[in-house]
Short mmCIF file of C-alpha atoms in Angstrom, two decimals:
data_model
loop_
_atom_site.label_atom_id
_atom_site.label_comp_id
_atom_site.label_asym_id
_atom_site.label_seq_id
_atom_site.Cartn_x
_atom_site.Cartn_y
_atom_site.Cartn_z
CA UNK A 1 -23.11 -103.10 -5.48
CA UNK A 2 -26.07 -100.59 -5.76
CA UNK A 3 -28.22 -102.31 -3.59
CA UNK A 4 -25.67 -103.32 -1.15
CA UNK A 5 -25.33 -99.37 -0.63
CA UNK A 6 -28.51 -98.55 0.02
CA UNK A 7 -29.22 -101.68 1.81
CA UNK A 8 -26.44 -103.47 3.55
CA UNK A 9 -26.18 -102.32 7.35
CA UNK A 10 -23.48 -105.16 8.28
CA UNK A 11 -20.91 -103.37 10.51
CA UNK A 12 -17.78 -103.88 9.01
CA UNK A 13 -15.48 -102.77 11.87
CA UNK A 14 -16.51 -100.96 14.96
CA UNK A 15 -14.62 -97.56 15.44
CA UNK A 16 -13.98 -97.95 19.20
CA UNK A 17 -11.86 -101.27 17.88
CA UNK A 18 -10.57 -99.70 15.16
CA UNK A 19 -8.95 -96.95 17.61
CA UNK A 20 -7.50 -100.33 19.47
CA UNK A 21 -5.98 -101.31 16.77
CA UNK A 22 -3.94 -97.99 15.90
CA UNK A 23 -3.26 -98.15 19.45
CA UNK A 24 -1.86 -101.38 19.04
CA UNK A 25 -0.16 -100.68 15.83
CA UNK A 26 1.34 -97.57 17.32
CA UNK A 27 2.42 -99.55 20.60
CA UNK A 28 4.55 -97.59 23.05
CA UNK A 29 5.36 -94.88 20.23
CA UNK A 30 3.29 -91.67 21.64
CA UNK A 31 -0.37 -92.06 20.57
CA UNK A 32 -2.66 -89.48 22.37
CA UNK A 33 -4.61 -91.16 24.93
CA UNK A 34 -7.45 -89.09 23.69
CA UNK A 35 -7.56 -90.61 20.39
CA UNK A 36 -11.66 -91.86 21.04
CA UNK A 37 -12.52 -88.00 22.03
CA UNK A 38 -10.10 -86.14 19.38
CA UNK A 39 -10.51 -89.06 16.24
CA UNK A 40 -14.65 -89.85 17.27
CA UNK A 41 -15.27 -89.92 13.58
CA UNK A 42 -11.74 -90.70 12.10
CA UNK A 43 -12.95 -94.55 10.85
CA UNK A 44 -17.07 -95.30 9.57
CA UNK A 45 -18.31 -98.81 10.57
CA UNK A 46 -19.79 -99.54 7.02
CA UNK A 47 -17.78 -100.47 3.89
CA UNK A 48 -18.82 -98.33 0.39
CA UNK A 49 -19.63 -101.18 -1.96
CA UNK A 50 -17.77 -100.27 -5.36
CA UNK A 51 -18.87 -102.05 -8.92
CA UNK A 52 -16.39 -103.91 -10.96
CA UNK A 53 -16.94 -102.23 -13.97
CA UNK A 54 -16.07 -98.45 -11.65
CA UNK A 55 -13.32 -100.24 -10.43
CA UNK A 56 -11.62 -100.92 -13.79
CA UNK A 57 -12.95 -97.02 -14.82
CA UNK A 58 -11.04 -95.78 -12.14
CA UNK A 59 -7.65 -97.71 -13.09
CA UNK A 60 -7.95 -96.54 -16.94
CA UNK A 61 -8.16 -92.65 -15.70
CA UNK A 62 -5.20 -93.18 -13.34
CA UNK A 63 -3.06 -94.75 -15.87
CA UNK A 64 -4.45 -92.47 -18.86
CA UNK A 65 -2.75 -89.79 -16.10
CA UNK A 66 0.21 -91.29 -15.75
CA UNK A 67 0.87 -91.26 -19.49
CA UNK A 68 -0.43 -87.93 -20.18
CA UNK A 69 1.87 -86.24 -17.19
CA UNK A 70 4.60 -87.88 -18.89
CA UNK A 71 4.58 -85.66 -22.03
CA UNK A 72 6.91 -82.81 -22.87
CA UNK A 73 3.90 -81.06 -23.74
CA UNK A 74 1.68 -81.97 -21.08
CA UNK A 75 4.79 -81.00 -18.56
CA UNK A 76 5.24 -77.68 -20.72
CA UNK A 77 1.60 -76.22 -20.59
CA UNK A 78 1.62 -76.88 -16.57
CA UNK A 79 4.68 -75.67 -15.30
CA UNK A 80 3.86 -72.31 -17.72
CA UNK A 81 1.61 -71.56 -14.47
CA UNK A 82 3.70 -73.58 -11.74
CA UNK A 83 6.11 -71.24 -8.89
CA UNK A 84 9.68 -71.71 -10.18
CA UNK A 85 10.73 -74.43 -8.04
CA UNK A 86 8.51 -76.76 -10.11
CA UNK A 87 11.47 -76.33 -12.73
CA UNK A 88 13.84 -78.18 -10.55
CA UNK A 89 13.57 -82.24 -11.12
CA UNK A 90 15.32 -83.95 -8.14
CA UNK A 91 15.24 -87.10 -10.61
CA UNK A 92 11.89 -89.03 -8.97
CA UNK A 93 7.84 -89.17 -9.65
CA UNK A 94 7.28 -87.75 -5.95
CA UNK A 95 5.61 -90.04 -3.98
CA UNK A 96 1.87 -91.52 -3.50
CA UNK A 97 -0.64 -89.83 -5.00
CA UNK A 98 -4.66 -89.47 -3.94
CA UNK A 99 -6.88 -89.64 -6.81
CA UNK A 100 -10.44 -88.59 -5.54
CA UNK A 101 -13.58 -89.94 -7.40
CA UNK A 102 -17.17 -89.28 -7.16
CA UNK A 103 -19.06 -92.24 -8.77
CA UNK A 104 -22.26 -91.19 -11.11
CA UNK A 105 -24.24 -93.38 -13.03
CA UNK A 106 -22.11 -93.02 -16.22
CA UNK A 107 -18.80 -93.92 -14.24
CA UNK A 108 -16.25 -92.27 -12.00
CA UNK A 109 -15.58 -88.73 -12.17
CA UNK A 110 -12.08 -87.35 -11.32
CA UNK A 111 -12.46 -84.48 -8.50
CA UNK A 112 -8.53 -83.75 -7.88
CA UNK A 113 -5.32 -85.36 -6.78
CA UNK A 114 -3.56 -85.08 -4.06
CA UNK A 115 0.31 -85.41 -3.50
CA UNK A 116 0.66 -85.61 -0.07
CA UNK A 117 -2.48 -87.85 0.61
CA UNK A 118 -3.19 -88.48 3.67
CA UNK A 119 -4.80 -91.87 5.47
CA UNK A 120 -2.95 -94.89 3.34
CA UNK A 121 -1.61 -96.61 6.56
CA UNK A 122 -4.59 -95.69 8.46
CA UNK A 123 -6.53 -97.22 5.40
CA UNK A 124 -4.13 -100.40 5.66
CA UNK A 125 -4.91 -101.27 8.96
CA UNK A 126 -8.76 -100.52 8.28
CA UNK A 127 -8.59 -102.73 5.71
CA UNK A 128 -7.12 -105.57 7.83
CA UNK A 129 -9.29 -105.30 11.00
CA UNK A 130 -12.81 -105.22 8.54
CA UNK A 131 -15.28 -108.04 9.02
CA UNK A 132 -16.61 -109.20 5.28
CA UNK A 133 -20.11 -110.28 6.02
CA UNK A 134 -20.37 -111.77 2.28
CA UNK A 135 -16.67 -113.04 1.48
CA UNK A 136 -17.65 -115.33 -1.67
CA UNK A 137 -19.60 -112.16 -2.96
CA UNK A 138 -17.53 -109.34 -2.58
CA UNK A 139 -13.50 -108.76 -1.56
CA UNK A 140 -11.31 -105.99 -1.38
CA UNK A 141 -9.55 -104.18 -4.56
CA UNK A 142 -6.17 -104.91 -3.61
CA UNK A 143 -4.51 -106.82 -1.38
CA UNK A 144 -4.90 -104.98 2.32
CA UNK A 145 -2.16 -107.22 3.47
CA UNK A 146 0.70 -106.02 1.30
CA UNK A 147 -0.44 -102.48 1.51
CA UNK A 148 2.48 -101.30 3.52
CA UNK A 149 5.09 -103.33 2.28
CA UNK A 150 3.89 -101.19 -0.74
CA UNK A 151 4.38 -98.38 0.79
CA UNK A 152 7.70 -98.75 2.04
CA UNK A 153 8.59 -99.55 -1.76
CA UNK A 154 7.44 -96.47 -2.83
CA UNK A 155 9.48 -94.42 -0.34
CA UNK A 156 12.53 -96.78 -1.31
CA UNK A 157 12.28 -95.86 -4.55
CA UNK A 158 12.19 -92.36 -4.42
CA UNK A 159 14.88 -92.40 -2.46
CA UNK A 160 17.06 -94.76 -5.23
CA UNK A 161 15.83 -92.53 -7.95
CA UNK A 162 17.74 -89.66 -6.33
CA UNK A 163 20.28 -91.23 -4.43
CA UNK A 164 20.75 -95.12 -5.90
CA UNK A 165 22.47 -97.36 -3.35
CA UNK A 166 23.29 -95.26 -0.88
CA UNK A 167 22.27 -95.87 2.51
CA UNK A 168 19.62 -94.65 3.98
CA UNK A 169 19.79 -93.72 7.50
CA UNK A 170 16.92 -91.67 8.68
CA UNK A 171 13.92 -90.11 7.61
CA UNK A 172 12.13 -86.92 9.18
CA UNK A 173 8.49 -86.53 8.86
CA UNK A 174 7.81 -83.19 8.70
CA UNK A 175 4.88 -80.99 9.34
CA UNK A 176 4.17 -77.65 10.63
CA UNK A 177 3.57 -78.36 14.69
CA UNK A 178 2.80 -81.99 13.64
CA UNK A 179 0.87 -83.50 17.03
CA UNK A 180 -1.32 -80.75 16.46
CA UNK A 181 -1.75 -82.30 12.97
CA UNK A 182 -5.34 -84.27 12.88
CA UNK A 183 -3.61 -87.24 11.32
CA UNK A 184 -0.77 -86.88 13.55
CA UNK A 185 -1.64 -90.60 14.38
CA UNK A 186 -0.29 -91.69 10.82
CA UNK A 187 3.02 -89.95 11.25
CA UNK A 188 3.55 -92.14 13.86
CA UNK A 189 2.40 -95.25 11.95
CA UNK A 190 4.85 -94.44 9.38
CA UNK A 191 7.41 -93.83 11.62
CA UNK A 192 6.99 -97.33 12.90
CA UNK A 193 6.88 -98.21 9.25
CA UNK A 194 10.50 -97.12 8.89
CA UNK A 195 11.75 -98.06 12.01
CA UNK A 196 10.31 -101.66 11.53
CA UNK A 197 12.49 -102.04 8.34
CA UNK A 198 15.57 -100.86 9.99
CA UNK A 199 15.50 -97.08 8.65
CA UNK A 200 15.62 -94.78 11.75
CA UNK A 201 12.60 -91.72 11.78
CA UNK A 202 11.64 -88.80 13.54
CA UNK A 203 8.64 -86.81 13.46
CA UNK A 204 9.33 -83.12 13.61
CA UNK A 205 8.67 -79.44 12.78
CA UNK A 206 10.16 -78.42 9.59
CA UNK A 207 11.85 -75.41 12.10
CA UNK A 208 13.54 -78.18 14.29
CA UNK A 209 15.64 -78.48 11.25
CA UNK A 210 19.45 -76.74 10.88
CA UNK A 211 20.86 -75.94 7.60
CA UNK A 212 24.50 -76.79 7.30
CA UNK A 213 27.16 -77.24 4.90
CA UNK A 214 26.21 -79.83 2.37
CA UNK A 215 23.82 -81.27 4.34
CA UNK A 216 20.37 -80.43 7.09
CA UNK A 217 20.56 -81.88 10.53
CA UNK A 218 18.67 -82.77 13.19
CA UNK A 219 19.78 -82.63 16.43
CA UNK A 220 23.22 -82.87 15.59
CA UNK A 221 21.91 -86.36 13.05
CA UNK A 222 22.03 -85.33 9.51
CA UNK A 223 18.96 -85.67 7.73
CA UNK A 224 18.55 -88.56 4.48
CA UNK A 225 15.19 -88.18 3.50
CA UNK A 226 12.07 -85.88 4.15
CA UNK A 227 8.61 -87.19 3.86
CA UNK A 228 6.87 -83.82 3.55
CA UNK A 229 3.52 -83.73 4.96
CA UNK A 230 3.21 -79.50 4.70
CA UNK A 231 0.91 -78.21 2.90
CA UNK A 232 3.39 -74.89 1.02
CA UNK A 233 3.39 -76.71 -1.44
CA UNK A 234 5.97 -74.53 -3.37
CA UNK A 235 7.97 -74.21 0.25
CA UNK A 236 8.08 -70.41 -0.33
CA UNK A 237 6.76 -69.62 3.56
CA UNK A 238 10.28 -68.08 5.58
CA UNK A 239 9.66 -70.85 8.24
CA UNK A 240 10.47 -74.05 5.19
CA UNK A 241 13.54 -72.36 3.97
CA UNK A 242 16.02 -74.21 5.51
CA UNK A 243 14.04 -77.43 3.50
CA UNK A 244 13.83 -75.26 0.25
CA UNK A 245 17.36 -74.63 0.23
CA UNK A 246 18.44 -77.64 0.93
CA UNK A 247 15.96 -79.37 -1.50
CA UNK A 248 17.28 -77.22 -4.56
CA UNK A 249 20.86 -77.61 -3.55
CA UNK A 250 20.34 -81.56 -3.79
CA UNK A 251 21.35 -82.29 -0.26
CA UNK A 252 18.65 -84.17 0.99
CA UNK A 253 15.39 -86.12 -1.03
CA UNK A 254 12.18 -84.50 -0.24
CA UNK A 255 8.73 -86.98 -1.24
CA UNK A 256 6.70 -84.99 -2.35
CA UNK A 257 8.44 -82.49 -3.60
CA UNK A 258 7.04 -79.00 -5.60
CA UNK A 259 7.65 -80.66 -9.37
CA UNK A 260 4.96 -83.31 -8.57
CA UNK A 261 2.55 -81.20 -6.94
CA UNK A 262 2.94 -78.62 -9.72
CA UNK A 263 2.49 -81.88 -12.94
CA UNK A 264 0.13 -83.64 -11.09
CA UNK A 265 -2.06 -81.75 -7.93
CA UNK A 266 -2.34 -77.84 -9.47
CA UNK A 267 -5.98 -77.21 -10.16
CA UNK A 268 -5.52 -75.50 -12.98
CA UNK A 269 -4.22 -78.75 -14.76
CA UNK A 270 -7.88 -80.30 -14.86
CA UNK A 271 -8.40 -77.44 -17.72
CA UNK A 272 -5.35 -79.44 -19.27
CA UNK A 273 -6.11 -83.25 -18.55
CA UNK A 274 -9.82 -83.00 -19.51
CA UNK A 275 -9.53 -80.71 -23.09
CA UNK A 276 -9.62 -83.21 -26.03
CA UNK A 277 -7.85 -80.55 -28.20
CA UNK A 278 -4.87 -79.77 -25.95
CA UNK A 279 -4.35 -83.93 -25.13
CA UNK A 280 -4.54 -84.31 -29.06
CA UNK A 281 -2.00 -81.69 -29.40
CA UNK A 282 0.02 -82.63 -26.67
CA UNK A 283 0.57 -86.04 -28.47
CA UNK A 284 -1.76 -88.11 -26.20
CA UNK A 285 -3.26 -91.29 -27.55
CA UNK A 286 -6.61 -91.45 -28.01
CA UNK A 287 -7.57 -94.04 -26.01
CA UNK A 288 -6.37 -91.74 -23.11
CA UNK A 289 -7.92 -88.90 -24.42
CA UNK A 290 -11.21 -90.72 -24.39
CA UNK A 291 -10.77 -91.64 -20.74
CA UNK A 292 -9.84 -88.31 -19.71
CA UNK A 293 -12.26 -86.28 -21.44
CA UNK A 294 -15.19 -88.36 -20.05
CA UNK A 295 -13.77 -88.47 -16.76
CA UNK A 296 -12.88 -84.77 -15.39
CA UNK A 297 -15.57 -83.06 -15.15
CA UNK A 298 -15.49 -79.43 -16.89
CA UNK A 299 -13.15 -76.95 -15.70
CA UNK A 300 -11.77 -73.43 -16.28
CA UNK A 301 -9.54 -70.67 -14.53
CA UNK A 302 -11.71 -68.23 -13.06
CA UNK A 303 -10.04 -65.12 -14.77
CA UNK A 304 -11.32 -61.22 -14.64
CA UNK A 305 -13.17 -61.73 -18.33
CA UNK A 306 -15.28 -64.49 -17.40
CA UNK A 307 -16.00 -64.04 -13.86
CA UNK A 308 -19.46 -62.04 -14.52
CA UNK A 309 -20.03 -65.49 -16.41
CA UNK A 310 -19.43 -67.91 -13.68
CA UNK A 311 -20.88 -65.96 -11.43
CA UNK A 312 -24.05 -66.53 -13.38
CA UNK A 313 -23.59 -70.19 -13.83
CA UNK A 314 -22.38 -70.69 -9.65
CA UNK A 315 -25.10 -73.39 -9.05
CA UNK A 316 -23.51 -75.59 -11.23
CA UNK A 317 -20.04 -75.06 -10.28
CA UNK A 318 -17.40 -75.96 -7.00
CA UNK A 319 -14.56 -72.79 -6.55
CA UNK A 320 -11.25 -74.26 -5.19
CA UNK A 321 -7.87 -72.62 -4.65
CA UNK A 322 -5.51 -73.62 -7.18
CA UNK A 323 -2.82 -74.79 -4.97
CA UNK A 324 -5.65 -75.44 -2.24
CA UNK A 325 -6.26 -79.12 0.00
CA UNK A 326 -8.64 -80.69 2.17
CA UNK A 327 -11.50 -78.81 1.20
CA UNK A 328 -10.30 -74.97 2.36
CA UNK A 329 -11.10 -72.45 0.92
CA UNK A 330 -13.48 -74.27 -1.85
CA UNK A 331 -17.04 -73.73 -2.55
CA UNK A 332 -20.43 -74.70 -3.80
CA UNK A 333 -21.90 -72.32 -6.33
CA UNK A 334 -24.69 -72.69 -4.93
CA UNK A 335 -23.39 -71.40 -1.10
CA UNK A 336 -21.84 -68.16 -2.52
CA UNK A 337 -22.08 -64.97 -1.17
CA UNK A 338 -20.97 -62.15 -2.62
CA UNK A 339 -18.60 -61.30 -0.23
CA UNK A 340 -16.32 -64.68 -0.44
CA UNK A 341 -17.17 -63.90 -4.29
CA UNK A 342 -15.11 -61.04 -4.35
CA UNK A 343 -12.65 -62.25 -1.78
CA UNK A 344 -11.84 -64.82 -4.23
CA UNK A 345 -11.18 -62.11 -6.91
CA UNK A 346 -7.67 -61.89 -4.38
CA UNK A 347 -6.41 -65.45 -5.25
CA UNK A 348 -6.02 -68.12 -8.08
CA UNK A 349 -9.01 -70.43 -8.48
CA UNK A 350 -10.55 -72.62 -10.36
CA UNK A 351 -14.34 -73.58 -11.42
CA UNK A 352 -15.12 -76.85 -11.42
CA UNK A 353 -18.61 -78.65 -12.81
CA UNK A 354 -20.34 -80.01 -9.85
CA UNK A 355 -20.37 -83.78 -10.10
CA UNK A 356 -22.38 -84.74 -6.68
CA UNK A 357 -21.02 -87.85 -4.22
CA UNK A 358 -22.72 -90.90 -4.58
CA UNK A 359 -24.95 -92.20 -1.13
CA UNK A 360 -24.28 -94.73 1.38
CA UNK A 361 -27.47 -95.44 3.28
CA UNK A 362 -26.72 -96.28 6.88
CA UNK A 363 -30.13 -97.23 8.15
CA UNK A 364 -32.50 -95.21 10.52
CA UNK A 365 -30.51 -91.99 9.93
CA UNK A 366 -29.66 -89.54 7.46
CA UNK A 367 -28.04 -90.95 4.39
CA UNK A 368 -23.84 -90.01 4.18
CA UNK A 369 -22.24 -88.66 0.77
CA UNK A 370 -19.47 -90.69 -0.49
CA UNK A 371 -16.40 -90.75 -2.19
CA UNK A 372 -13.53 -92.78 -3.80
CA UNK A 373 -9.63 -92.55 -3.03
CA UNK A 374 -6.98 -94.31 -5.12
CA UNK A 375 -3.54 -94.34 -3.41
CA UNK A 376 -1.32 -95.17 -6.42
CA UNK A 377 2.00 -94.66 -7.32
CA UNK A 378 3.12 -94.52 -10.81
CA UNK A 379 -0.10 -95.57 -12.41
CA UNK A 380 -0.37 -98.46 -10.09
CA UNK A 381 -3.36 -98.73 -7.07
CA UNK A 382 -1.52 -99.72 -4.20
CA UNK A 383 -5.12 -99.39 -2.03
CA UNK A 384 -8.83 -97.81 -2.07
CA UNK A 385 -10.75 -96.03 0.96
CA UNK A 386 -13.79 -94.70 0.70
CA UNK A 387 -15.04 -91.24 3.38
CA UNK A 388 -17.92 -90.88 5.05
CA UNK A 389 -19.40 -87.26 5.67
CA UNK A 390 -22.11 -84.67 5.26
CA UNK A 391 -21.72 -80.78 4.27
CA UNK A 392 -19.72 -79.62 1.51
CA UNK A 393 -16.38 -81.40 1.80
CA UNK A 394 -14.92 -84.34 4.02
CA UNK A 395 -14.03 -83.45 7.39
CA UNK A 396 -13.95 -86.39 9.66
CA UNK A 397 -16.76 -84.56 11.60
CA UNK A 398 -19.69 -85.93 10.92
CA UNK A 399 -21.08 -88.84 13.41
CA UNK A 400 -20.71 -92.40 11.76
CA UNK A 401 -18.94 -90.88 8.68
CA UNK A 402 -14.82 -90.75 8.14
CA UNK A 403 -12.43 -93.25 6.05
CA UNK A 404 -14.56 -96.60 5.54
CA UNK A 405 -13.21 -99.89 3.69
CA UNK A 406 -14.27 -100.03 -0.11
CA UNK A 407 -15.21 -103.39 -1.37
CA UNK A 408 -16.02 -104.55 -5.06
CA UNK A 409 -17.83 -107.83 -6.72
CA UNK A 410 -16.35 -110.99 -6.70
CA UNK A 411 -17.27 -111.65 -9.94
CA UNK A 412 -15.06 -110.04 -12.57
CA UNK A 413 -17.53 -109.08 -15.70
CA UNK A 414 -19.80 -107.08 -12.79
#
């Protein structure tokens, strides 16, 4: 799998196609007719070739998660530091989750999760259109083809866990000024997804939505389910508070919702998930503390009594925003100025051990850094992606980078 990343040039899926087949996919349903000039480096034509043995790494750490989360002790120690909404349970695990790996030579290294991860159905059709040059030496992960029946499973069953039988009428997918939204071209896939399966869906601003009694409507249409795509995590802006109300008053199901980003996507829980001591404590086994320990890399809160410290040590270090996403806001040590460094004095952040991407060679030109997303849902990989990019995070910028199709040995002792 090495060698095939350094070495394997086989175009996997042309991006210009690939935009056909969203197109397609999307149908009549509103795509931008400048998807090729606004999404030029959305999809990568080369797969990321992923060992076996990495492959069943990354599975142990997501389940070794899932177990941990699940403590009274583990839940305890992270909602000490989560907004108070956290404390609410609406009764579900909160949707899909994104666990992002960089691979080293000793294994997989956990970088952060995500709970409103974005790029599954994009993924799913990726995954689908992909030419395997090799098919008797290498295959996908999981099964591309039942990716978003998956996914429509997982949004079922949040909505049973806080509602049961009930029916389920519509869903709003809401973001803040959504086909301005980069992966606006997703909301509409799921919205298909729903519609498809006879659920109705709209896409919407979470302002478009009225608060009334017992319930939140839209357009007159009350309001099921939200599939929350903003990034307030704890919905504390004045613009959500028609969805935090209703949220903590139980009249609607929100996936995600603040309790899962606060157990499972607050930075600050790495210092938890990867200290041997606490896991012990917590009452974690110790198979899972094993995994866990060798998996995230070191990480602390950057506090006012060890900042001098860090800021000593910044060349081995990454600085995110606790409650931060999609790279904002974070930085390499190494790019610090002393400015940002005392901006970031203002704010909550963390300091994480640089673990660098791995490389996928892509011939004449400049070699692209590389990582690993799991979608999974309760401990379970429902699909892998790989991304594409250069500079210091992903940002579907970079020509011939963005989400590319990850693909592991046949063979299952590799």
């Amino acid at each position: 799998m090495d060698a095939l990343n350094r070495e394997c040039f086989c175009i996997a899926i042309e991006p210009g196609v690939m935009r056909n087949v969203v197109a397609a996919a999307i149908g009549e349903h509103g795509l931008p007719s400048a998807l090729a000039e606004s999404h030029a480096h959305l999809f990568s034509a080369l797969p990321v070739y992923l060992r076996r043995r990495h492959l069943r790494q990354v599975e142990h750490v997501i389940s070794a998660i899932e177990q941990v989360v699940a403590l009274p002790g583990y839940q305890r120690a992270a909602l000490q530091w989560a907004p108070d909404i956290a404390q609410f349970d609406p009764g579900s695990p909160g949707g899909l989750l994104g666990f992002d790996f960089h691979l080293t030579n000793d294994g997989p290294r956990l970088i952060e999760i995500n709970t409103n991860p974005g790029g599954i159905l994009l993924n799913a059709l990726l995954g689908q259109a992909q030419r395997v040059c090799m098919p008797d030496v290498v295959q996908s992960p999981t099964n591309v083809a039942t990716a978003e029946e998956r996914v429509l499973q997982v949004m079922l069953e949040e909505w049973r866990c806080q509602r049961g039988s009930a029916p389920l009428n519509l869903v709003a997918i809401v973001d803040e000024e959504p086909e301005q939204q980069y992966l606006y071209p997703e909301f509409l896939l799921f919205r298909q997804l729903f519609r498809a399966h006879g659920i109705d869906a709209v896409i919407c601003d979470s302002q478009d939505l009225v608060r009334e009694p017992g319930r939140v409507s839209l357009g007159g249409r009350p309001v099921d389910m939200i599939y929350n795509r903003l990034t307030d995590f704890s919905l504390s802006e004045p613009r959500h508070g028609v969805v935090r109300a209703a949220y903590l008053a139980g009249d609607l199901v929100l996936t995600p919702h603040p309790r899962a980003h606060a157990i499972y996507a607050d930075k600050r829980n790495f210092t938890l998930l990867g200290d041997r001591a606490f896991l012990a404590q917590a009452g974690a086994g110790d198979a899972e503390i094993d995994v866990l320990s060798g998996a995230i890399p070191e990480t602390v809160v950057v506090t006012p009594s060890n900042r001098d410290t860090l800021w000593e040590r910044r060349r081995e270090l990454f600085f995110k925003p606790a409650a931060g996403f999609g790279g904002k806001a974070s930085y390499r040590g190494d790019k610090l100025t002393r400015r940002i460094w005392n901006d970031l004095a203002t704010g909550t952040c963390i300091a994480q051990r640089v673990i660098p991407p791995s490389i996928r060679h892509v011939g004449i030109n400049e070699p692209l850094k590389s990582d690993i997303r799991c979608y999974a849902y309760r401990g379970q990989p429902i699909l892998y992606a790989a991304r594409l990019y250069q500079g210091q995070t992903t940002n579907f910028r970079t020509p011939g980078g963005g989400f590319a199709p990850v693909l592991t040995s046949s063979a299952p002792d590799s």
